[in-house]
Amino acid sequence: MTIIKKADNGTLGEDDLKKAAKILQRGGLVAFPTETVYGLGADALNPEAAKKIYEAKGRPSDNPLIVHIANPKHMELIARDIPREAYKLAETFWPGPLTIILNKKEIVPYNTTGGLDTVAIRLPANKIARDVIAYSGGFIAAPSANISGRPSPTRAQHVIDDLDGKIDMIIDGGKSTLGLESTIVDLSGDIPMILRPGSITKSMVESVIGSVEYDKAITKETMDENIAPKAPGMKYRHYAPEGCLVIYEGNIQDVATAINNKARLYLEEGKTVGIIATDETKSLYKYGIIKSIGSRNEEDSIAAGLYAVLRDFDEIHADYIFSESFAGGNLGQAIMNRLLKAAGYRVEKL
Ligand code: TXA
Ligand code: MG
């Protein structure tokens, strides 16, 4: 049975924190909210516990987990050869949506790092997350709390939909405020490299440690370019809705016309059609089930709404989903990285 606990106003009571800690210390699984997406936690230093995460998620075992800490000094207990840049990034962006990859110390089991000699470390901003980590010993491995291949969970209900009955506890802390997974910066090599774009942008990272590069797999525009990403998890067809998702790029009037034409055609064939629009553009669409992902004036709201909309369309078994493009802006890189993957890189350029 899965215990479900609802947090009160962003905090979890002492009794419930102790309960979560006990489960984790005994090698169990607890899903908890973070500011990015919900995480599925296990004791990162217990190889058996880490293994359970892979089983519950149906995750390939070569895909390493991020170790979550609650005290920045704990970075030194699990990583070695820590460069100055790591301290600078930690000081600037922790607690927050930044994951740093460093060489691992022996204490971190290979089950947690997917067999790698490096370890990914993050100190989340969400108070419940930090409390759970601190109460349970300080080192919690936590991938996104979804079944592998589904969109990451940004609401407790998403976690319940995917993992109820498979894990020990789910902590409901409301909506994830950011909605996209953390930015991953790899400092284990010669050149600092962003392996996954997120709310902390390349230029924000560069303002602290100077020039960094994107892993080439992030900036590619098609699936067939043969570039293996450095973060093993980025190679899987992540964030995939059930239906066929196509992104339309171009002037918004042209996009709306093209989507309306396609939607009408498929509806006539008896298909279920979903449309991903925004508060400002939803009135342009005439057919299908139209959902606003957020407001174009608040880019944050688009990031925060993306996964929930994809899940909503799964729930109604949409055969086709047509989406506007969200390139441009500060978060464009991070949003489009997820949307393009969900679409299997199907883009109609108008
Ligand atoms: O925002 C987040 O980071 C969320 C919340 C729960 O903290 N967690 C998350 O974990 O997104 P997950 O497991 O869904 O994604 C972790 C990504 C994967 O693509 C994985 O391959 C990569 O990080 N990763 C982890 N450790 C790595 C390492 N040592 N080297 C390269 N990539 C690594
Ligand atoms: Mg994930």
Short mmCIF file of N, CA, C and O and ligand atoms in Angstrom, two decimals, residues 57 59 144 146 152 181 196 238, ligand 2:
data_model
loop_
_atom_site.label_atom_id
_atom_site.label_comp_id
_atom_site.label_asym_id
_atom_site.label_seq_id
_atom_site.Cartn_x
_atom_site.Cartn_y
_atom_site.Cartn_z
N LYS A 57 10.10 2.42 -11.65
CA LYS A 57 9.92 3.29 -12.82
C LYS A 57 9.97 2.54 -14.15
O LYS A 57 9.57 3.08 -15.18
N ARG A 59 12.89 1.79 -15.38
CA ARG A 59 13.96 2.62 -15.96
C ARG A 59 15.16 1.77 -16.35
O ARG A 59 15.57 0.90 -15.58
N SER A 144 12.88 11.78 -11.70
CA SER A 144 11.49 12.22 -11.77
C SER A 144 10.58 11.04 -11.44
O SER A 144 10.86 9.91 -11.82
N ASN A 146 7.98 9.48 -12.37
CA ASN A 146 7.05 8.99 -13.40
C ASN A 146 7.49 7.61 -13.85
O ASN A 146 8.64 7.22 -13.62
N SER A 152 7.25 13.95 -17.16
CA SER A 152 7.58 14.08 -15.73
C SER A 152 6.37 14.62 -14.96
O SER A 152 5.58 15.37 -15.50
N GLU A 181 12.66 19.89 -15.50
CA GLU A 181 13.74 19.35 -14.71
C GLU A 181 14.93 20.30 -14.67
O GLU A 181 15.11 21.13 -15.56
N ARG A 196 21.74 19.18 -19.93
CA ARG A 196 20.27 19.30 -20.03
C ARG A 196 19.91 20.75 -19.72
O ARG A 196 20.29 21.26 -18.68
N HIS A 238 11.96 10.35 -24.13
CA HIS A 238 11.36 10.84 -22.90
C HIS A 238 10.07 11.56 -23.18
O HIS A 238 9.77 11.89 -24.31
MG MG B 2 13.15 11.87 -15.72
#
